[in-house]
Amino acid sequence: MNDLQRVQRFRRFLFSLTLDVGIVIGAYALALELKFDGEGGVPQESWQTLLWAGPLIALAYLLTYQALGVYRTAWQYGSLRDAVMLVVSVALVTAAILIINALLPKRPLPLTVNVISAAFILLGHGAVRMFPRLWSMSDTSEATKEKIQRVLIVGAGDTGQTLAWELKNNRSQPYRPVAFVDDNTALINKRVHGIPVAGNRSAIPDAIRDYKIDLVAIALPPEPAPGLQNVLKLIEPSKVPVRLVPAAQDVLEGRASRGEMREITVEDLLAREPMDVDVEACRAAIAGRAVLITGAAGSIGLELTRRVMSYGPTALHLIDSNETGLHELRVEMVQQSGGDITVKPWLVSISDRASLQEVFETARPQVVFHLAAYKHIRMMEENPDQALETNVLGTLNVFEAAQSVEAEKVVFLSSHTAVNPASLYGASKRIGELLTSSMPRAKTRFCSVRLTNVIDARGTVLHLFERQIQGGGPISVTDPQVARYFLTIAEVAGLVIQAAALARGGEIFLLDTGEEIRIGELAERLIRFRGMEPGKDIEIIYTGLRPGEKVSEALITEHESLEPTAHPRVLTATSSLQFSGAEMRAAIRELEVDRRRRSGSVPARLHALARFDLQAVETRKAPEPESIETQTET
């Protein structure tokens, strides 16, 4: 603090003291006038007593305020406790003066004057201290008023009240809360922080209309996803922007700021009831075992690694080719385990068969989660060699290495694109599924987890939508009718570990994902919740399906049927087809050799491998060729 700031601060403090002294003396003068009104005026003796007693009484107030912290309070942020301390200070000084006056044989200042003046002092000192807050809550100009957005807060609990206070007192923000809605019947038609509670959440459409709302802030406590979806459905017809308010716990733990309001994301629009995993079964599958995860530094791999760590493995081996991601994950896991669990990162490619085998022989994992793969459909169409090298040969390398060290279970992450695959990516995942169902089942049990689209994974088209909206559009959608099923990363991580607990060998697990969601409709809702109009503020353009893409995705093939498992939301896809796994693995290795020789079409042969089970059935069902004699007779 420089000298000029010190001088300014001293001047403000001196002004505050002078004002307080003036209020005390003025309050006593007004009390005397009221006391002796109609009695011939205030006695001269009382005025003379006030001349010397007034400054002493004022000094008593100043000292008491200093002792009880009244002067150390920033009153523009004053709380109820601060107001109570002001009342206590006035009461203490008044009580002391009354006691002194009661002991005097003659009272130039009557006892009632001390009581009346105390009320005026409390009113005056309170008004002076509340003025900064009242000033901060007022609009200073018509120009400011035009920019203010009227906010409806959904939820009058702690989170909603914190937001209301922040918006009312922070003049730098162009928002003013004008109404609450809350399901607490005790609050309806009452006021919270001076703001009316217009009704429960069903009153949202009426409140938006009646209070001319410009923005809706959802400040609900954590609740099941359908609750948020129901609120969004009530808001959507009004076409006003929507923001979500972080919970108070997030603010306390530093994950969000006080008064923060974030925009609605795709994850919010697609949120569902989280899948409850069988914690004990998952723990039994992981605890006390060495676990290896390929693709550990990816979006899904990160969450899976954290979940696995929470179940208490003896060792955690992490394979990835992303050096930075792998290093950061190792640091996080070592910190999470406190050094009690071995965490070993392996910077290796799964397509390097020899190096991968060395890793498995060193790690000796008992449970393997195979996530590593290239995942972008268009990139695989343009780079078929990598679809073969990593997604197919890499998968076979992992399976054979796991089998060679007698791992107990191997869980392979597949995709809905594996069903009647139209893309090389889908074909590579179908090949992985066929491998898990046909690997020799001596000591190692293999299974697949067939995923739908993962909402919050890096690089998804849904995140592209958000970037396109932030850039002013347009949003690009392949086809007006294209629809997809969706999962969250948290659901995927839970499902993958649950699969390890349920696996008996050869299963393809799926999660009950509900209804398909039309991508174009999702884009429209995302635009509307930003307060814009699809086709007007943000254009949606349809680019046409790219190679390997489908309008709609099936979850099972015509030869598969869904069957329940021990978990109510996990199903298995059981196939009626059979084929030779040994022949398929031989065909994959043959393709590996041919690729090195640059002979044959990789895309065509990958698609052929993906139909290996169908080809086996067609071969068995093909009729015997007719004899020459029969042909002649015909």
XYZ file of C-alpha atoms in Angstrom:
634
model
C 0.000 0.000 0.000
C 1.522 3.367 -1.069
C 1.287 6.669 0.788
C -1.622 7.952 -1.295
C -3.675 4.834 -0.548
C -2.901 5.179 3.163
C -4.076 8.795 3.146
C -7.286 7.880 1.308
C -7.973 5.009 3.696
C -7.409 7.270 6.733
C -9.758 9.889 5.301
C -12.507 7.301 4.810
C -12.030 6.016 8.360
C -12.092 9.549 9.797
C -15.256 10.330 7.835
C -16.883 7.149 9.171
C -16.038 8.072 12.784
C -17.295 11.623 12.339
C -20.529 10.376 10.816
C -21.076 7.903 13.681
C -20.449 10.621 16.306
C -22.842 12.966 14.527
C -25.553 10.267 14.400
C -25.177 9.598 18.175
C -25.476 13.264 19.157
C -28.229 13.865 16.621
C -30.181 10.853 17.917
C -30.030 12.197 21.495
C -31.112 15.663 20.353
C -34.083 14.176 18.475
C -34.967 11.997 21.474
C -34.961 15.068 23.758
C -37.256 16.918 21.395
C -39.676 14.001 21.316
C -39.536 13.536 25.104
C -40.333 17.140 25.968
C -42.670 17.863 23.071
C -45.727 19.688 24.521
C -43.977 20.308 27.842
C -42.595 23.748 27.087
C -39.496 22.600 25.236
C -36.272 20.864 26.226
C -34.846 22.151 29.519
C -31.663 24.159 29.163
C -30.004 21.844 31.672
C -30.557 18.853 29.344
C -28.927 20.665 26.416
C -25.978 21.616 28.596
C -25.591 18.019 29.781
C -25.726 16.755 26.177
C -22.892 19.141 25.225
C -20.398 17.351 27.506
C -22.062 13.874 27.789
C -22.785 13.487 24.064
C -19.125 13.145 22.999
C -18.513 10.671 25.869
C -21.513 8.563 24.819
C -20.322 8.678 21.195
C -16.850 7.558 22.345
C -18.446 4.625 24.160
C -20.129 3.577 20.935
C -16.905 3.886 18.944
C -14.934 1.777 21.432
C -17.644 -0.880 21.608
C -17.886 -1.072 17.810
C -14.131 -1.514 17.613
C -14.120 -4.204 20.312
C -16.953 -6.229 18.727
C -15.624 -5.966 15.165
C -18.267 -3.645 13.704
C -15.522 -1.478 12.201
C -13.783 -4.521 10.729
C -16.799 -5.607 8.681
C -17.031 -4.968 4.915
C -20.678 -3.989 5.062
C -21.328 -4.337 1.356
C -20.869 -8.055 2.078
C -22.326 -7.968 5.604
C -24.129 -11.024 6.952
C -26.884 -11.598 9.489
C -24.226 -12.176 12.136
C -22.712 -8.760 11.414
C -26.131 -7.132 11.820
C -26.605 -8.955 15.123
C -23.234 -7.669 16.380
C -24.335 -4.114 15.570
C -27.533 -4.637 17.607
C -25.536 -6.155 20.483
C -23.131 -3.184 20.488
C -25.975 -0.657 20.709
C -27.681 -2.720 23.412
C -24.503 -2.926 25.543
C -23.830 0.807 25.393
C -27.491 1.603 26.104
C -27.543 -0.756 29.088
C -24.377 0.826 30.510
C -25.800 4.344 30.135
C -29.087 3.311 31.758
C -27.222 1.828 34.731
C -25.131 4.983 35.164
C -28.223 7.206 34.849
C -30.112 5.086 37.368
C -27.353 5.660 39.927
C -27.382 9.459 39.539
C -29.485 11.420 42.098
C -30.524 13.841 39.363
C -31.075 12.894 35.693
C -30.681 15.773 33.207
C -31.087 13.126 30.464
C -34.205 11.088 31.323
C -34.020 7.282 31.096
C -36.551 7.235 28.259
C -34.323 9.539 26.222
C -31.541 6.936 26.333
C -33.921 4.245 25.094
C -35.411 6.398 22.318
C -31.988 7.596 21.207
C -30.712 3.978 21.088
C -33.405 3.147 18.539
C -32.409 6.138 16.394
C -28.701 5.266 16.708
C -29.327 1.673 15.604
C -31.429 2.895 12.683
C -28.896 5.530 11.645
C -25.764 3.420 12.000
C -27.484 0.479 10.312
C -28.646 2.624 7.384
C -25.162 4.060 6.880
C -23.655 0.587 6.809
C -26.281 -0.925 4.525
C -26.074 1.928 2.019
C -23.151 0.368 0.041
C -25.136 -2.854 -0.422
C -28.308 -0.981 -1.416
C -26.264 1.086 -3.865
C -24.645 -2.002 -5.381
C -28.077 -3.569 -5.917
C -29.486 -0.528 -7.697
C -29.228 0.134 -11.422
C -27.345 3.326 -12.057
C -28.506 4.173 -15.565
C -31.069 3.409 -18.222
C -28.277 2.047 -20.424
C -27.407 -0.478 -17.728
C -31.036 -1.489 -17.333
C -31.323 -2.275 -21.026
C -28.435 -4.740 -20.794
C -29.669 -6.557 -17.684
C -30.987 -10.083 -18.261
C -33.844 -11.227 -16.053
C -33.024 -14.617 -14.538
C -35.350 -17.377 -13.332
C -33.540 -19.653 -10.848
C -34.774 -23.248 -10.733
C -34.063 -24.358 -7.171
C -34.166 -22.160 -4.055
C -31.818 -24.331 -2.001
C -28.243 -23.486 -1.005
C -26.981 -23.482 -4.602
C -29.812 -21.274 -5.861
C -29.538 -18.858 -2.940
C -25.785 -18.525 -3.435
C -26.347 -17.694 -7.084
C -29.100 -15.179 -6.257
C -26.880 -13.393 -3.731
C -23.984 -13.261 -6.173
C -26.101 -11.916 -9.020
C -27.784 -9.306 -6.813
C -24.528 -8.016 -5.377
C -22.102 -8.359 -8.261
C -22.801 -5.355 -10.475
C -20.188 -6.469 -13.015
C -22.539 -9.207 -14.225
C -25.476 -8.305 -16.494
C -27.914 -10.606 -14.654
C -30.623 -9.952 -12.068
C -32.598 -12.755 -10.394
C -36.319 -11.964 -10.519
C -37.958 -15.266 -9.477
C -37.365 -18.746 -8.096
C -39.205 -22.004 -8.695
C -38.798 -24.783 -6.157
C -40.587 -28.011 -5.254
C -40.441 -27.206 -1.519
C -44.085 -26.348 -0.756
C -43.031 -24.354 2.323
C -41.288 -21.817 0.048
C -43.952 -21.359 -2.634
C -45.420 -17.821 -2.668
C -42.746 -16.734 -0.157
C -39.676 -14.571 -0.767
C -36.086 -15.786 -0.565
C -33.515 -12.962 -0.421
C -36.344 -10.697 -1.494
C -37.053 -12.785 -4.604
C -40.477 -14.428 -5.009
C -40.831 -18.203 -5.300
C -43.327 -18.486 -8.164
C -44.205 -22.160 -7.710
C -42.799 -25.649 -8.218
C -40.969 -26.775 -11.335
C -44.229 -27.344 -13.223
C -44.723 -23.545 -13.047
C -41.579 -22.906 -15.114
C -43.402 -22.074 -18.402
C -45.746 -19.621 -16.626
C -42.894 -18.020 -14.694
C -40.894 -17.501 -17.884
C -43.867 -15.721 -19.433
C -45.056 -13.738 -16.398
C -41.640 -12.478 -15.297
C -40.387 -11.853 -18.863
C -37.415 -14.155 -18.278
C -34.311 -13.783 -20.453
C -32.300 -16.641 -18.924
C -33.060 -19.752 -16.857
C -30.429 -20.904 -14.348
C -30.838 -24.480 -13.101
C -29.492 -24.649 -9.549
C -30.783 -28.036 -8.486
C -28.885 -30.326 -6.095
C -27.403 -33.503 -7.627
C -30.335 -35.692 -8.612
C -31.105 -38.535 -11.043
C -30.614 -37.557 -14.681
C -34.344 -37.793 -15.611
C -35.016 -34.903 -13.198
C -32.823 -32.588 -15.255
C -34.333 -33.875 -18.491
C -37.842 -33.086 -17.234
C -36.814 -29.526 -16.347
C -35.224 -29.028 -19.777
C -38.410 -30.224 -21.488
C -40.421 -27.605 -19.563
C -38.015 -24.835 -20.594
C -37.448 -25.780 -24.249
C -40.736 -24.450 -25.746
C -39.965 -20.975 -24.350
C -36.739 -20.774 -26.394
C -34.779 -18.960 -23.684
C -31.116 -19.686 -22.940
C -30.387 -22.160 -20.148
C -27.405 -22.351 -17.809
C -26.442 -24.909 -15.179
C -25.134 -23.799 -11.781
C -22.394 -25.934 -10.171
C -23.295 -27.421 -6.798
C -22.033 -25.724 -3.633
C -19.749 -28.719 -3.004
C -18.038 -28.140 -6.370
C -17.394 -24.512 -5.397
C -15.989 -25.505 -1.988
C -13.673 -28.094 -3.559
C -12.406 -25.653 -6.181
C -13.993 -27.310 -9.222
C -16.165 -24.247 -9.921
C -16.426 -20.569 -8.984
C -19.066 -18.872 -6.840
C -21.897 -17.570 -9.016
C -20.669 -19.500 -12.066
C -23.198 -20.534 -14.702
C -22.133 -22.911 -17.470
C -23.822 -23.652 -20.773
C -25.796 -26.821 -21.419
C -23.624 -29.507 -22.998
C -24.396 -32.591 -25.042
C -23.660 -34.684 -21.952
C -26.433 -32.850 -20.103
C -28.920 -33.450 -22.908
C -28.119 -37.158 -23.090
C -27.684 -37.849 -19.364
C -29.536 -40.895 -18.033
C -29.743 -42.817 -14.815
C -26.182 -44.021 -14.092
C -25.570 -47.746 -14.239
C -25.205 -49.260 -10.783
C -22.405 -51.798 -10.984
C -22.225 -54.783 -8.676
C -19.405 -53.369 -6.579
C -18.684 -56.582 -4.706
C -18.552 -58.668 -7.896
C -16.262 -56.115 -9.550
C -14.026 -55.976 -6.509
C -13.803 -59.765 -6.464
C -12.713 -59.727 -10.132
C -9.946 -57.140 -9.561
C -8.780 -57.217 -5.931
C -5.492 -58.970 -5.338
C -4.765 -59.434 -9.056
C -2.280 -57.941 -11.489
C -4.223 -55.946 -14.105
C -3.033 -54.798 -17.532
C -4.830 -52.136 -19.593
C -3.984 -51.328 -23.209
C -4.918 -47.865 -24.462
C -4.790 -46.690 -20.853
C -4.142 -43.019 -21.695
C -7.240 -42.672 -23.884
C -10.536 -41.121 -22.764
C -12.083 -44.425 -21.717
C -8.777 -45.854 -20.542
C -8.288 -43.026 -18.033
C -11.647 -43.612 -16.352
C -11.243 -47.395 -16.447
C -7.794 -47.151 -14.854
C -9.168 -45.015 -12.012
C -12.011 -47.472 -11.413
C -9.691 -50.485 -11.452
C -7.360 -48.789 -8.984
C -10.257 -48.237 -6.575
C -10.863 -52.018 -6.426
C -7.397 -52.795 -5.044
C -5.280 -54.682 -7.610
C -1.812 -55.823 -6.592
C -0.279 -54.232 -9.695
C -1.465 -52.002 -12.521
C 0.303 -52.224 -15.893
C -0.561 -49.451 -18.353
C 0.178 -49.765 -22.082
C -0.051 -46.830 -24.484
C 1.953 -45.090 -27.192
C 1.051 -41.621 -25.845
C 4.114 -40.702 -23.769
C 2.697 -37.585 -22.079
C -0.683 -39.124 -21.316
C 0.931 -42.260 -19.921
C 3.280 -40.265 -17.696
C 0.461 -38.118 -16.280
C -1.658 -41.198 -15.652
C 1.197 -42.918 -13.805
C 1.659 -39.869 -11.549
C -2.065 -39.773 -10.779
C -2.269 -43.483 -10.009
C 0.814 -43.478 -7.768
C -0.691 -40.582 -5.830
C -4.079 -42.305 -5.615
C -2.585 -45.571 -4.359
C -0.206 -43.913 -1.928
C 2.563 -46.159 -3.245
C 0.870 -49.337 -1.981
C 0.106 -50.650 -5.489
C 2.694 -51.212 -8.207
C 2.026 -48.893 -11.154
C 4.070 -49.612 -14.271
C 3.679 -47.698 -17.563
C 4.749 -49.437 -20.779
C 5.441 -47.213 -23.776
C 4.886 -49.808 -26.475
C 2.719 -50.382 -29.539
C 0.441 -53.416 -29.518
C 1.366 -53.999 -33.164
C 4.954 -54.763 -32.038
C 4.430 -58.452 -31.342
C 7.834 -59.198 -29.819
C 7.894 -56.169 -27.485
C 4.318 -56.831 -26.390
C 5.185 -60.430 -25.556
C 8.065 -59.212 -23.366
C 5.705 -56.876 -21.503
C 3.266 -59.707 -20.769
C 6.004 -62.072 -19.659
C 7.341 -59.415 -17.274
C 3.965 -58.217 -15.975
C 2.236 -61.635 -15.819
C -1.224 -60.006 -15.725
C -4.203 -61.988 -14.481
C -6.842 -59.612 -15.874
C -6.405 -57.805 -19.207
C -8.547 -54.975 -20.568
C -7.831 -54.410 -24.256
C -8.893 -50.891 -25.271
C -6.097 -49.819 -27.636
C -7.369 -49.152 -31.152
C -7.804 -46.528 -33.823
C -11.430 -45.374 -33.622
C -12.246 -42.811 -36.332
C -14.214 -44.421 -39.155
C -13.083 -42.028 -41.867
C -9.402 -42.301 -40.882
C -9.565 -46.087 -41.098
C -11.166 -45.903 -44.548
C -8.270 -43.718 -45.663
C -5.616 -45.803 -43.847
C -6.625 -49.465 -44.176
C -3.121 -50.673 -43.310
C -3.490 -49.186 -39.816
C -6.911 -50.776 -39.384
C -5.163 -54.087 -40.010
C -1.911 -53.325 -38.181
C -3.342 -51.997 -34.908
C -6.986 -53.004 -34.666
C -6.655 -56.543 -36.003
C -3.066 -57.746 -35.692
C -2.580 -55.760 -32.480
C -5.673 -57.381 -30.986
C -4.506 -60.862 -31.928
C -1.069 -60.051 -30.452
C -2.681 -59.048 -27.135
C -4.874 -62.170 -27.055
C -2.036 -64.564 -27.806
C 0.308 -62.864 -25.333
C -2.358 -63.046 -22.606
C -2.929 -66.702 -23.363
C 0.789 -67.466 -23.277
C 1.085 -66.188 -19.673
C -2.212 -67.870 -18.679
C -4.082 -64.671 -17.825
C -7.430 -65.450 -16.201
C -9.631 -63.044 -18.191
C -9.322 -60.782 -21.226
C -11.969 -58.149 -21.930
C -12.030 -56.674 -25.452
C -13.666 -53.322 -26.176
C -15.775 -53.640 -29.311
C -18.270 -51.348 -31.034
C -21.814 -51.341 -32.385
C -20.198 -50.778 -35.802
C -19.172 -54.448 -35.631
C -22.787 -55.418 -36.367
C -23.052 -55.975 -40.141
C -19.981 -53.768 -40.583
C -20.000 -51.244 -43.423
C -16.653 -49.686 -42.492
C -13.120 -50.956 -41.995
C -13.288 -49.843 -38.375
C -16.444 -51.886 -37.874
C -14.863 -54.840 -39.663
C -11.793 -54.676 -37.411
C -13.995 -54.684 -34.310
C -16.070 -57.593 -35.652
C -12.875 -59.566 -36.168
C -11.971 -58.881 -32.538
C -15.374 -60.188 -31.426
C -14.955 -63.336 -33.479
C -11.534 -63.868 -31.921
C -12.890 -63.586 -28.370
C -15.603 -66.121 -29.118
C -13.204 -68.596 -30.736
C -9.942 -68.409 -28.757
C -9.009 -71.719 -27.100
C -10.533 -71.800 -23.621
C -7.870 -73.587 -21.637
C -7.134 -71.213 -18.745
C -7.791 -67.794 -20.293
C -11.410 -66.665 -20.766
C -12.107 -64.024 -23.407
C -15.130 -61.757 -23.775
C -16.167 -58.649 -25.714
C -18.026 -55.514 -24.675
C -19.984 -54.065 -27.601
C -20.246 -50.306 -27.043
C -22.488 -47.713 -28.627
C -21.314 -44.127 -29.168
C -19.486 -42.693 -26.158
C -20.715 -39.175 -25.401
C -17.749 -37.657 -23.601
C -14.866 -39.355 -25.385
C -12.327 -37.107 -27.061
C -12.850 -36.375 -30.728
C -16.559 -37.242 -30.949
C -18.871 -35.433 -33.358
C -20.884 -34.142 -30.385
C -17.922 -32.125 -29.150
C -17.495 -30.879 -32.711
C -21.057 -29.491 -32.505
C -20.143 -27.404 -29.471
C -17.056 -25.982 -31.192
C -19.104 -25.183 -34.300
C -21.744 -23.352 -32.232
C -19.068 -21.350 -30.416
C -17.683 -20.379 -33.804
C -21.087 -19.131 -34.985
C -21.910 -22.207 -37.062
C -22.842 -23.849 -39.249
C -23.306 -27.272 -37.626
C -22.614 -30.145 -39.989
C -24.745 -33.308 -39.770
C -24.355 -36.167 -42.219
C -28.046 -37.000 -42.765
C -31.392 -35.701 -41.390
C -32.418 -39.219 -40.299
C -29.111 -40.397 -38.837
C -29.627 -41.707 -35.280
C -27.369 -43.248 -32.670
C -27.336 -44.903 -29.248
C -25.157 -43.280 -26.579
C -23.197 -44.192 -23.459
C -21.083 -42.095 -21.100
C -17.466 -42.864 -20.239
C -18.511 -43.575 -16.657
C -21.051 -46.137 -17.894
C -18.478 -47.734 -20.176
C -15.905 -48.071 -17.388
C -18.501 -49.676 -15.133
C -19.684 -52.008 -17.873
C -16.166 -53.151 -18.780
C -15.318 -54.135 -15.200
C -18.748 -55.712 -14.787
C -18.001 -57.796 -17.885
C -14.803 -59.063 -16.274
C -16.871 -60.163 -13.284
C -19.533 -61.877 -15.441
C -17.317 -63.425 -18.115
C -17.289 -67.200 -18.453
C -15.733 -67.239 -21.920
C -16.796 -66.137 -25.418
C -19.578 -63.665 -24.454
C -20.420 -60.397 -26.159
C -21.810 -58.013 -23.515
C -24.047 -55.018 -24.212
C -25.625 -52.369 -22.009
C -29.322 -51.533 -22.201
C -28.975 -48.041 -23.715
C -32.597 -47.054 -24.211
C -33.860 -45.400 -27.402
C -31.909 -44.142 -30.389
C -31.462 -40.367 -30.555
C -31.640 -38.474 -33.837
C -28.431 -36.469 -34.263
C -30.114 -33.587 -36.102
C -32.646 -33.198 -33.279
C -29.834 -33.213 -30.735
C -28.073 -30.409 -32.634
C -31.310 -28.373 -32.716
C -31.818 -28.722 -28.953
C -28.232 -27.728 -28.254
C -28.711 -24.548 -30.308
C -32.014 -23.657 -28.623
C -30.600 -24.038 -25.122
C -27.920 -21.502 -26.075
C -30.746 -19.052 -26.728
C -30.530 -19.239 -30.525
C -32.823 -20.448 -33.273
C -31.790 -23.391 -35.510
C -31.692 -22.342 -39.151
C -31.780 -18.659 -38.233
C -28.957 -17.926 -35.788
C -27.089 -21.191 -36.379
C -27.504 -23.066 -39.641
C -27.521 -26.869 -39.804
C -26.134 -28.285 -43.035
C -26.445 -31.918 -44.117
C -23.296 -33.223 -45.794
C -24.369 -36.763 -46.686
C -23.174 -40.053 -45.268
C -19.454 -40.682 -45.576
C -17.968 -44.031 -46.627
C -18.568 -46.662 -43.948
C -21.363 -44.733 -42.159
C -24.949 -45.871 -41.637
C -28.178 -43.970 -41.053
C -29.083 -46.208 -38.130
C -27.079 -48.669 -36.053
C -28.176 -52.179 -35.107
C -27.021 -53.629 -31.794
C -27.108 -57.306 -32.802
C -26.910 -59.295 -36.031
C -29.713 -61.415 -37.469
C -27.925 -64.509 -36.139
C -27.754 -63.200 -32.577
C -30.260 -63.041 -29.755
C -30.154 -60.996 -26.562
C -30.140 -62.847 -23.275
C -30.122 -61.512 -19.681
C -27.223 -61.777 -17.261
C -26.950 -61.526 -13.496
C -26.970 -57.721 -13.902
C -30.363 -56.220 -14.867
C -28.934 -53.743 -17.394
C -26.232 -55.964 -18.919
C -27.166 -58.345 -21.746
C -25.296 -60.861 -23.872
C -25.542 -61.296 -27.627
C -25.552 -65.026 -28.301
C -24.820 -66.194 -31.848
C -26.220 -69.332 -33.459
C -23.232 -69.602 -35.825
C -20.101 -71.686 -35.393
C -16.760 -71.588 -37.188
C -13.139 -72.644 -36.790
C -11.192 -70.175 -34.677
C -7.902 -71.782 -35.646
C -8.645 -71.221 -39.331
C -9.555 -67.611 -38.676
C -6.350 -66.890 -36.754
C -4.383 -68.551 -39.535
C -6.168 -66.334 -42.084
C -5.228 -63.215 -40.095
C -1.550 -64.225 -39.989
C -1.673 -65.030 -43.677
C -3.032 -61.537 -44.341
C -0.173 -60.136 -42.254
C 2.341 -61.862 -44.503
C 0.544 -60.835 -47.690
C 0.407 -57.217 -46.560
C 4.172 -57.180 -46.169
C 4.424 -58.575 -49.686
C 1.938 -55.941 -50.869
C -0.300 -58.593 -52.386
C -4.074 -58.487 -52.257
C -6.531 -55.805 -51.182
C -6.438 -55.108 -47.440
C -9.965 -53.593 -47.268
C -11.571 -56.476 -49.155
C -9.818 -59.103 -47.065
C -10.657 -57.344 -43.778
C -14.327 -57.330 -44.718
C -14.015 -60.999 -45.674
C -12.498 -61.803 -42.264
C -15.354 -59.925 -40.577
C -17.768 -62.325 -42.337
C -15.738 -65.389 -41.383
C -18.519 -66.960 -39.324
C -21.050 -66.344 -42.095
C -18.722 -67.793 -44.731
C -18.260 -70.924 -42.622
C -22.022 -71.431 -42.469
C -22.433 -70.768 -46.199
C -19.718 -73.321 -46.947
C -21.441 -75.967 -44.820
C -24.840 -75.245 -46.383
C -23.656 -75.118 -50.024
C -25.224 -77.970 -52.117
C -23.028 -80.616 -53.683
C -22.303 -79.924 -57.399
C -24.528 -81.897 -59.747
C -23.024 -84.799 -61.660
C -22.518 -84.671 -65.435
C -25.137 -87.353 -65.824
C -27.700 -85.367 -63.901
C -26.918 -82.255 -65.905
C -27.344 -84.170 -69.140
C -30.622 -85.632 -68.025
C -31.850 -82.220 -67.067
